[in-house]
Amino acid sequence: MDQNTRRDKRSTKKHKHLGLKITLAVVALLVIGIGAVFGMMWNQTQSTFNKIYDSDGTKHDTTIKQKKPFSILLLGADTGADGRISRGNSDTIMVVTINPNTHKTVVTSVARDTLAEMVGTKSLNVQKLNAAYNIGESKMAKASVKKLLNVPINYYAAINMGGLEKIVDAVDGVTITSSMNVTFDGITITKGKHHLNGKQALAYSRMRYQDPRGDYGRQMRQQQVMMAVLKKLATPSGITKYSALMKTLEPYLRTDITLDDAMKLATDYRSNLDNVSSKQLTEKSAMINGSSYQVPSTETLQSVSDELRTQLGLSKETLSNQNTRLNKLNAAFFNDESSTTYNTDGAVTQYYTNTTY
């Protein structure tokens, strides 16, 4: 079994419409959070921003500066909780494409357990997509998503779970309405309306196994908390908290978007918030080497790739990667609705935290 994640082996039925609902909180976090919030840093020092900025050693992308269509890989890492101090796995993976010409913004969610090639390792390494950030940081995460969907990934933004707790406390808590009883890490949030502090909001956002929707339900609760934070920041009193929020985010947020680019997001791309849609990479549950994965069909991958490339003003291309090659060997898996066994012929490797790539 992969050591990067210990997953429930149960095959959970997809709740298709959940992922198709627009996640305004995510869009706001990117376009407002990375744009307007960073744009409010007029009185912040460059050294403060330098603690957040991380190019990961790659050449800076100038797409935003040129006011062209671009993509941001949004990563929610599982660090900052339970004593974790490493960068961790990216348990939230979303590709946000923003086109200033059409004024459209599209949020495409990809399951963390998606079978994918880890691009950048010395030898072939195929496992859960959320491991890419842990193995090779943002550089590998961007390259792996790029290879999976055949679309350029211009920028990234990563925030960890510890940051969520600090953000909520920085805005003096948030008010949410829970549709169910939520218990996690010794904290219980009963069904109904509650004002949560940071620790409570973190517990509310992290619970997964009690939710009949599984990870999809957890994603919705995370978005609910972030939406509550952003609503408070949009109020007159909330504006006064921007400075404290940015200081709070320093240890928890990393991005390769520069301060100048962030300010352009807050001005040149603001109209994109008026035309937002949400997509989800639909996948099929599979058991591989005793661990639960999500596997997208070649047809689904091609369709999502075509949509994203069109959104970015690029021509469509026939997708060819490790997923499409493995899918060709597993035609029977997709034809049999009851089948959960996906054959990788040894392509899926064990994940070792101390391995050097």
PDB file of N, CA and C in Angstrom, residues 64-144:
ATOM      1  N   ILE A  64       0.679  37.079 -17.057  1.00  0.00           N
ATOM      2  CA  ILE A  64      -0.216  38.073 -16.454  1.00  0.00           C
ATOM      3  C   ILE A  64       0.198  39.471 -16.872  1.00  0.00           C
ATOM      4  N   LYS A  65       1.488  39.730 -16.877  1.00  0.00           N
ATOM      5  CA  LYS A  65       1.997  41.045 -17.264  1.00  0.00           C
ATOM      6  C   LYS A  65       1.579  41.390 -18.682  1.00  0.00           C
ATOM      7  N   GLN A  66       1.521  40.372 -19.550  1.00  0.00           N
ATOM      8  CA  GLN A  66       1.132  40.585 -20.945  1.00  0.00           C
ATOM      9  C   GLN A  66      -0.381  40.600 -21.138  1.00  0.00           C
ATOM     10  N   LYS A  67      -1.121  40.402 -20.040  1.00  0.00           N
ATOM     11  CA  LYS A  67      -2.582  40.376 -20.047  1.00  0.00           C
ATOM     12  C   LYS A  67      -3.111  39.336 -21.039  1.00  0.00           C
ATOM     13  N   LYS A  68      -2.552  38.138 -20.941  1.00  0.00           N
ATOM     14  CA  LYS A  68      -2.971  37.014 -21.767  1.00  0.00           C
ATOM     15  C   LYS A  68      -3.711  35.995 -20.900  1.00  0.00           C
ATOM     16  N   PRO A  69      -4.421  35.054 -21.521  1.00  0.00           N
ATOM     17  CA  PRO A  69      -5.069  33.989 -20.744  1.00  0.00           C
ATOM     18  C   PRO A  69      -4.002  33.190 -19.979  1.00  0.00           C
ATOM     19  N   PHE A  70      -4.298  32.793 -18.748  1.00  0.00           N
ATOM     20  CA  PHE A  70      -3.321  32.064 -17.962  1.00  0.00           C
ATOM     21  C   PHE A  70      -4.022  31.081 -17.034  1.00  0.00           C
ATOM     22  N   SER A  71      -3.224  30.211 -16.429  1.00  0.00           N
ATOM     23  CA  SER A  71      -3.754  29.215 -15.490  1.00  0.00           C
ATOM     24  C   SER A  71      -3.006  29.286 -14.173  1.00  0.00           C
ATOM     25  N   ILE A  72      -3.724  28.988 -13.085  1.00  0.00           N
ATOM     26  CA  ILE A  72      -3.128  28.896 -11.752  1.00  0.00           C
ATOM     27  C   ILE A  72      -3.470  27.524 -11.178  1.00  0.00           C
ATOM     28  N   LEU A  73      -2.470  26.842 -10.676  1.00  0.00           N
ATOM     29  CA  LEU A  73      -2.700  25.583  -9.984  1.00  0.00           C
ATOM     30  C   LEU A  73      -2.876  25.896  -8.504  1.00  0.00           C
ATOM     31  N   LEU A  74      -4.051  25.634  -7.967  1.00  0.00           N
ATOM     32  CA  LEU A  74      -4.346  25.880  -6.562  1.00  0.00           C
ATOM     33  C   LEU A  74      -4.160  24.587  -5.785  1.00  0.00           C
ATOM     34  N   LEU A  75      -3.305  24.630  -4.767  1.00  0.00           N
ATOM     35  CA  LEU A  75      -3.001  23.452  -3.961  1.00  0.00           C
ATOM     36  C   LEU A  75      -3.329  23.716  -2.497  1.00  0.00           C
ATOM     37  N   GLY A  76      -4.079  22.814  -1.899  1.00  0.00           N
ATOM     38  CA  GLY A  76      -4.335  22.869  -0.470  1.00  0.00           C
ATOM     39  C   GLY A  76      -3.588  21.725   0.168  1.00  0.00           C
ATOM     40  N   ALA A  77      -2.480  22.023   0.852  1.00  0.00           N
ATOM     41  CA  ALA A  77      -1.615  20.976   1.388  1.00  0.00           C
ATOM     42  C   ALA A  77      -2.063  20.533   2.769  1.00  0.00           C
ATOM     43  N   ASP A  78      -1.766  19.272   3.118  1.00  0.00           N
ATOM     44  CA  ASP A  78      -2.201  18.717   4.400  1.00  0.00           C
ATOM     45  C   ASP A  78      -1.157  18.906   5.494  1.00  0.00           C
ATOM     46  N   THR A  79      -0.346  19.962   5.397  1.00  0.00           N
ATOM     47  CA  THR A  79       0.621  20.280   6.441  1.00  0.00           C
ATOM     48  C   THR A  79       0.007  21.265   7.427  1.00  0.00           C
ATOM     49  N   GLY A  80       0.745  21.567   8.467  1.00  0.00           N
ATOM     50  CA  GLY A  80       0.275  22.562   9.424  1.00  0.00           C
ATOM     51  C   GLY A  80      -0.740  22.040  10.403  1.00  0.00           C
ATOM     52  N   ALA A  81      -0.959  20.753  10.428  1.00  0.00           N
ATOM     53  CA  ALA A  81      -1.895  20.143  11.377  1.00  0.00           C
ATOM     54  C   ALA A  81      -1.303  18.816  11.821  1.00  0.00           C
ATOM     55  N   ASP A  82      -1.735  18.334  12.980  1.00  0.00           N
ATOM     56  CA  ASP A  82      -1.250  17.066  13.525  1.00  0.00           C
ATOM     57  C   ASP A  82       0.269  17.047  13.679  1.00  0.00           C
ATOM     58  N   GLY A  83       0.881  18.216  13.860  1.00  0.00           N
ATOM     59  CA  GLY A  83       2.319  18.268  14.067  1.00  0.00           C
ATOM     60  C   GLY A  83       3.125  18.167  12.796  1.00  0.00           C
ATOM     61  N   ARG A  84       2.494  18.137  11.622  1.00  0.00           N
ATOM     62  CA  ARG A  84       3.232  18.039  10.369  1.00  0.00           C
ATOM     63  C   ARG A  84       3.999  19.330  10.109  1.00  0.00           C
ATOM     64  N   ILE A  85       5.236  19.198   9.648  1.00  0.00           N
ATOM     65  CA  ILE A  85       6.027  20.375   9.332  1.00  0.00           C
ATOM     66  C   ILE A  85       6.546  20.331   7.898  1.00  0.00           C
ATOM     67  N   SER A  86       6.403  19.207   7.202  1.00  0.00           N
ATOM     68  CA  SER A  86       6.848  19.116   5.812  1.00  0.00           C
ATOM     69  C   SER A  86       5.803  19.754   4.914  1.00  0.00           C
ATOM     70  N   ARG A  87       6.091  19.797   3.608  1.00  0.00           N
ATOM     71  CA  ARG A  87       5.133  20.421   2.696  1.00  0.00           C
ATOM     72  C   ARG A  87       3.883  19.568   2.520  1.00  0.00           C
ATOM     73  N   GLY A  88       3.989  18.251   2.698  1.00  0.00           N
ATOM     74  CA  GLY A  88       2.804  17.402   2.680  1.00  0.00           C
ATOM     75  C   GLY A  88       2.216  17.144   1.304  1.00  0.00           C
ATOM     76  N   ASN A  89       1.149  16.349   1.277  1.00  0.00           N
ATOM     77  CA  ASN A  89       0.430  16.062   0.039  1.00  0.00           C
ATOM     78  C   ASN A  89      -0.578  17.174  -0.234  1.00  0.00           C
ATOM     79  N   SER A  90      -0.888  17.406  -1.484  1.00  0.00           N
ATOM     80  CA  SER A  90      -1.854  18.443  -1.836  1.00  0.00           C
ATOM     81  C   SER A  90      -3.239  17.809  -1.930  1.00  0.00           C
ATOM     82  N   ASP A  91      -4.003  17.911  -0.856  1.00  0.00           N
ATOM     83  CA  ASP A  91      -5.305  17.261  -0.801  1.00  0.00           C
ATOM     84  C   ASP A  91      -6.393  18.062  -1.517  1.00  0.00           C
ATOM     85  N   THR A  92      -6.091  19.283  -1.930  1.00  0.00           N
ATOM     86  CA  THR A  92      -6.975  20.048  -2.809  1.00  0.00           C
ATOM     87  C   THR A  92      -6.180  20.389  -4.062  1.00  0.00           C
ATOM     88  N   ILE A  93      -6.708  20.041  -5.217  1.00  0.00           N
ATOM     89  CA  ILE A  93      -6.023  20.311  -6.486  1.00  0.00           C
ATOM     90  C   ILE A  93      -7.036  20.910  -7.461  1.00  0.00           C
ATOM     91  N   MET A  94      -6.821  22.150  -7.847  1.00  0.00           N
ATOM     92  CA  MET A  94      -7.722  22.817  -8.777  1.00  0.00           C
ATOM     93  C   MET A  94      -6.923  23.614  -9.806  1.00  0.00           C
ATOM     94  N   VAL A  95      -7.343  23.529 -11.050  1.00  0.00           N
ATOM     95  CA  VAL A  95      -6.744  24.323 -12.122  1.00  0.00           C
ATOM     96  C   VAL A  95      -7.724  25.449 -12.456  1.00  0.00           C
ATOM     97  N   VAL A  96      -7.281  26.681 -12.237  1.00  0.00           N
ATOM     98  CA  VAL A  96      -8.130  27.839 -12.522  1.00  0.00           C
ATOM     99  C   VAL A  96      -7.592  28.524 -13.767  1.00  0.00           C
ATOM    100  N   THR A  97      -8.407  28.613 -14.804  1.00  0.00           N
ATOM    101  CA  THR A  97      -8.015  29.280 -16.038  1.00  0.00           C
ATOM    102  C   THR A  97      -8.768  30.593 -16.161  1.00  0.00           C
ATOM    103  N   ILE A  98      -8.038  31.660 -16.466  1.00  0.00           N
ATOM    104  CA  ILE A  98      -8.610  33.001 -16.522  1.00  0.00           C
ATOM    105  C   ILE A  98      -8.284  33.638 -17.865  1.00  0.00           C
ATOM    106  N   ASN A  99      -9.320  34.000 -18.617  1.00  0.00           N
ATOM    107  CA  ASN A  99      -9.145  34.578 -19.945  1.00  0.00           C
ATOM    108  C   ASN A  99      -9.658  36.018 -19.949  1.00  0.00           C
ATOM    109  N   PRO A 100      -8.757  37.013 -20.056  1.00  0.00           N
ATOM    110  CA  PRO A 100      -9.182  38.411 -20.029  1.00  0.00           C
ATOM    111  C   PRO A 100      -9.884  38.853 -21.303  1.00  0.00           C
ATOM    112  N   ASN A 101      -9.757  38.079 -22.375  1.00  0.00           N
ATOM    113  CA  ASN A 101     -10.396  38.426 -23.646  1.00  0.00           C
ATOM    114  C   ASN A 101     -11.872  38.041 -23.652  1.00  0.00           C
ATOM    115  N   THR A 102     -12.180  36.866 -23.126  1.00  0.00           N
ATOM    116  CA  THR A 102     -13.569  36.410 -23.058  1.00  0.00           C
ATOM    117  C   THR A 102     -14.191  36.761 -21.715  1.00  0.00           C
ATOM    118  N   HIS A 103     -13.357  37.203 -20.763  1.00  0.00           N
ATOM    119  CA  HIS A 103     -13.783  37.530 -19.397  1.00  0.00           C
ATOM    120  C   HIS A 103     -14.348  36.299 -18.670  1.00  0.00           C
ATOM    121  N   LYS A 104     -13.870  35.110 -19.068  1.00  0.00           N
ATOM    122  CA  LYS A 104     -14.337  33.880 -18.449  1.00  0.00           C
ATOM    123  C   LYS A 104     -13.285  33.323 -17.492  1.00  0.00           C
ATOM    124  N   THR A 105     -13.767  32.773 -16.398  1.00  0.00           N
ATOM    125  CA  THR A 105     -12.921  32.063 -15.445  1.00  0.00           C
ATOM    126  C   THR A 105     -13.511  30.671 -15.252  1.00  0.00           C
ATOM    127  N   VAL A 106     -12.686  29.652 -15.365  1.00  0.00           N
ATOM    128  CA  VAL A 106     -13.140  28.269 -15.208  1.00  0.00           C
ATOM    129  C   VAL A 106     -12.315  27.596 -14.112  1.00  0.00           C
ATOM    130  N   VAL A 107     -13.013  26.995 -13.159  1.00  0.00           N
ATOM    131  CA  VAL A 107     -12.361  26.261 -12.070  1.00  0.00           C
ATOM    132  C   VAL A 107     -12.545  24.766 -12.335  1.00  0.00           C
ATOM    133  N   THR A 108     -11.460  24.048 -12.532  1.00  0.00           N
ATOM    134  CA  THR A 108     -11.519  22.608 -12.805  1.00  0.00           C
ATOM    135  C   THR A 108     -10.909  21.837 -11.642  1.00  0.00           C
ATOM    136  N   SER A 109     -11.726  21.048 -10.960  1.00  0.00           N
ATOM    137  CA  SER A 109     -11.266  20.280  -9.810  1.00  0.00           C
ATOM    138  C   SER A 109     -10.750  18.915 -10.251  1.00  0.00           C
ATOM    139  N   VAL A 110      -9.643  18.499  -9.643  1.00  0.00           N
ATOM    140  CA  VAL A 110      -9.053  17.188  -9.915  1.00  0.00           C
ATOM    141  C   VAL A 110      -8.914  16.456  -8.583  1.00  0.00           C
ATOM    142  N   ALA A 111      -9.421  15.240  -8.500  1.00  0.00           N
ATOM    143  CA  ALA A 111      -9.365  14.473  -7.255  1.00  0.00           C
ATOM    144  C   ALA A 111      -7.918  14.232  -6.837  1.00  0.00           C
ATOM    145  N   ARG A 112      -7.674  14.311  -5.541  1.00  0.00           N
ATOM    146  CA  ARG A 112      -6.319  14.132  -5.019  1.00  0.00           C
ATOM    147  C   ARG A 112      -5.790  12.736  -5.284  1.00  0.00           C
ATOM    148  N   ASP A 113      -6.694  11.731  -5.373  1.00  0.00           N
ATOM    149  CA  ASP A 113      -6.285  10.339  -5.570  1.00  0.00           C
ATOM    150  C   ASP A 113      -6.191   9.951  -7.048  1.00  0.00           C
ATOM    151  N   THR A 114      -6.170  10.948  -7.927  1.00  0.00           N
ATOM    152  CA  THR A 114      -6.099  10.674  -9.359  1.00  0.00           C
ATOM    153  C   THR A 114      -4.787   9.983  -9.726  1.00  0.00           C
ATOM    154  N   LEU A 115      -4.883   8.889 -10.464  1.00  0.00           N
ATOM    155  CA  LEU A 115      -3.698   8.188 -10.953  1.00  0.00           C
ATOM    156  C   LEU A 115      -2.969   9.096 -11.941  1.00  0.00           C
ATOM    157  N   ALA A 116      -1.680   9.331 -11.715  1.00  0.00           N
ATOM    158  CA  ALA A 116      -0.931  10.229 -12.602  1.00  0.00           C
ATOM    159  C   ALA A 116       0.557   9.948 -12.516  1.00  0.00           C
ATOM    160  N   GLU A 117       1.266  10.333 -13.544  1.00  0.00           N
ATOM    161  CA  GLU A 117       2.721  10.209 -13.554  1.00  0.00           C
ATOM    162  C   GLU A 117       3.340  11.371 -12.784  1.00  0.00           C
ATOM    163  N   MET A 118       4.326  11.058 -11.940  1.00  0.00           N
ATOM    164  CA  MET A 118       5.080  12.092 -11.234  1.00  0.00           C
ATOM    165  C   MET A 118       6.183  12.575 -12.176  1.00  0.00           C
ATOM    166  N   VAL A 119       5.969  13.721 -12.792  1.00  0.00           N
ATOM    167  CA  VAL A 119       6.903  14.224 -13.800  1.00  0.00           C
ATOM    168  C   VAL A 119       8.101  14.887 -13.137  1.00  0.00           C
ATOM    169  N   GLY A 120       9.295  14.348 -13.409  1.00  0.00           N
ATOM    170  CA  GLY A 120      10.514  14.918 -12.839  1.00  0.00           C
ATOM    171  C   GLY A 120      11.322  13.923 -12.038  1.00  0.00           C
ATOM    172  N   THR A 121      10.807  12.718 -11.813  1.00  0.00           N
ATOM    173  CA  THR A 121      11.567  11.692 -11.111  1.00  0.00           C
ATOM    174  C   THR A 121      12.528  11.020 -12.097  1.00  0.00           C
ATOM    175  N   LYS A 122      13.579  10.388 -11.563  1.00  0.00           N
ATOM    176  CA  LYS A 122      14.585   9.780 -12.425  1.00  0.00           C
ATOM    177  C   LYS A 122      14.048   8.591 -13.192  1.00  0.00           C
ATOM    178  N   SER A 123      13.136   7.860 -12.584  1.00  0.00           N
ATOM    179  CA  SER A 123      12.524   6.714 -13.253  1.00  0.00           C
ATOM    180  C   SER A 123      11.010   6.873 -13.229  1.00  0.00           C
ATOM    181  N   LEU A 124      10.321   6.069 -14.022  1.00  0.00           N
ATOM    182  CA  LEU A 124       8.868   6.163 -14.099  1.00  0.00           C
ATOM    183  C   LEU A 124       8.239   5.976 -12.730  1.00  0.00           C
ATOM    184  N   ASN A 125       7.393   6.917 -12.337  1.00  0.00           N
ATOM    185  CA  ASN A 125       6.760   6.878 -11.029  1.00  0.00           C
ATOM    186  C   ASN A 125       5.316   7.308 -11.211  1.00  0.00           C
ATOM    187  N   VAL A 126       4.398   6.349 -11.098  1.00  0.00           N
ATOM    188  CA  VAL A 126       2.974   6.614 -11.278  1.00  0.00           C
ATOM    189  C   VAL A 126       2.260   6.329  -9.970  1.00  0.00           C
ATOM    190  N   GLN A 127       1.600   7.319  -9.409  1.00  0.00           N
ATOM    191  CA  GLN A 127       0.875   7.145  -8.167  1.00  0.00           C
ATOM    192  C   GLN A 127      -0.191   8.227  -8.032  1.00  0.00           C
ATOM    193  N   LYS A 128      -0.624   8.504  -6.805  1.00  0.00           N
ATOM    194  CA  LYS A 128      -1.677   9.494  -6.605  1.00  0.00           C
ATOM    195  C   LYS A 128      -1.130  10.890  -6.855  1.00  0.00           C
ATOM    196  N   LEU A 129      -1.916  11.698  -7.563  1.00  0.00           N
ATOM    197  CA  LEU A 129      -1.469  13.017  -7.982  1.00  0.00           C
ATOM    198  C   LEU A 129      -1.084  13.902  -6.801  1.00  0.00           C
ATOM    199  N   ASN A 130      -1.744  13.694  -5.657  1.00  0.00           N
ATOM    200  CA  ASN A 130      -1.451  14.574  -4.515  1.00  0.00           C
ATOM    201  C   ASN A 130      -0.036  14.397  -3.965  1.00  0.00           C
ATOM    202  N   ALA A 131       0.669  13.330  -4.372  1.00  0.00           N
ATOM    203  CA  ALA A 131       2.031  13.107  -3.898  1.00  0.00           C
ATOM    204  C   ALA A 131       3.045  13.988  -4.619  1.00  0.00           C
ATOM    205  N   ALA A 132       2.684  14.527  -5.773  1.00  0.00           N
ATOM    206  CA  ALA A 132       3.641  15.299  -6.567  1.00  0.00           C
ATOM    207  C   ALA A 132       4.196  16.495  -5.798  1.00  0.00           C
ATOM    208  N   TYR A 133       3.338  17.178  -5.073  1.00  0.00           N
ATOM    209  CA  TYR A 133       3.780  18.351  -4.309  1.00  0.00           C
ATOM    210  C   TYR A 133       4.726  17.958  -3.185  1.00  0.00           C
ATOM    211  N   ASN A 134       4.490  16.789  -2.592  1.00  0.00           N
ATOM    212  CA  ASN A 134       5.342  16.307  -1.510  1.00  0.00           C
ATOM    213  C   ASN A 134       6.708  15.867  -2.037  1.00  0.00           C
ATOM    214  N   ILE A 135       6.713  15.200  -3.175  1.00  0.00           N
ATOM    215  CA  ILE A 135       7.961  14.680  -3.731  1.00  0.00           C
ATOM    216  C   ILE A 135       8.821  15.801  -4.311  1.00  0.00           C
ATOM    217  N   GLY A 136       8.221  16.638  -5.151  1.00  0.00           N
ATOM    218  CA  GLY A 136       9.001  17.635  -5.885  1.00  0.00           C
ATOM    219  C   GLY A 136       8.495  19.046  -5.800  1.00  0.00           C
ATOM    220  N   GLU A 137       7.757  19.365  -4.741  1.00  0.00           N
ATOM    221  CA  GLU A 137       7.231  20.710  -4.509  1.00  0.00           C
ATOM    222  C   GLU A 137       6.405  21.210  -5.694  1.00  0.00           C
ATOM    223  N   SER A 138       6.276  22.518  -5.791  1.00  0.00           N
ATOM    224  CA  SER A 138       5.384  23.094  -6.805  1.00  0.00           C
ATOM    225  C   SER A 138       5.842  22.780  -8.225  1.00  0.00           C
ATOM    226  N   LYS A 139       7.150  22.668  -8.421  1.00  0.00           N
ATOM    227  CA  LYS A 139       7.676  22.398  -9.761  1.00  0.00           C
ATOM    228  C   LYS A 139       7.147  21.065 -10.296  1.00  0.00           C
ATOM    229  N   MET A 140       7.186  20.019  -9.463  1.00  0.00           N
ATOM    230  CA  MET A 140       6.681  18.724  -9.898  1.00  0.00           C
ATOM    231  C   MET A 140       5.163  18.707  -9.973  1.00  0.00           C
ATOM    232  N   ALA A 141       4.500  19.396  -9.035  1.00  0.00           N
ATOM    233  CA  ALA A 141       3.036  19.444  -9.068  1.00  0.00           C
ATOM    234  C   ALA A 141       2.555  20.091 -10.361  1.00  0.00           C
ATOM    235  N   LYS A 142       3.164  21.195 -10.745  1.00  0.00           N
ATOM    236  CA  LYS A 142       2.781  21.883 -11.983  1.00  0.00           C
ATOM    237  C   LYS A 142       3.064  21.014 -13.203  1.00  0.00           C
ATOM    238  N   ALA A 143       4.245  20.380 -13.221  1.00  0.00           N
ATOM    239  CA  ALA A 143       4.621  19.547 -14.366  1.00  0.00           C
ATOM    240  C   ALA A 143       3.721  18.322 -14.494  1.00  0.00           C
ATOM    241  N   SER A 144       3.343  17.735 -13.351  1.00  0.00           N
ATOM    242  CA  SER A 144       2.507  16.528 -13.380  1.00  0.00           C
ATOM    243  C   SER A 144       1.095  16.832 -13.843  1.00  0.00           C
TER     244      SER A 144
END
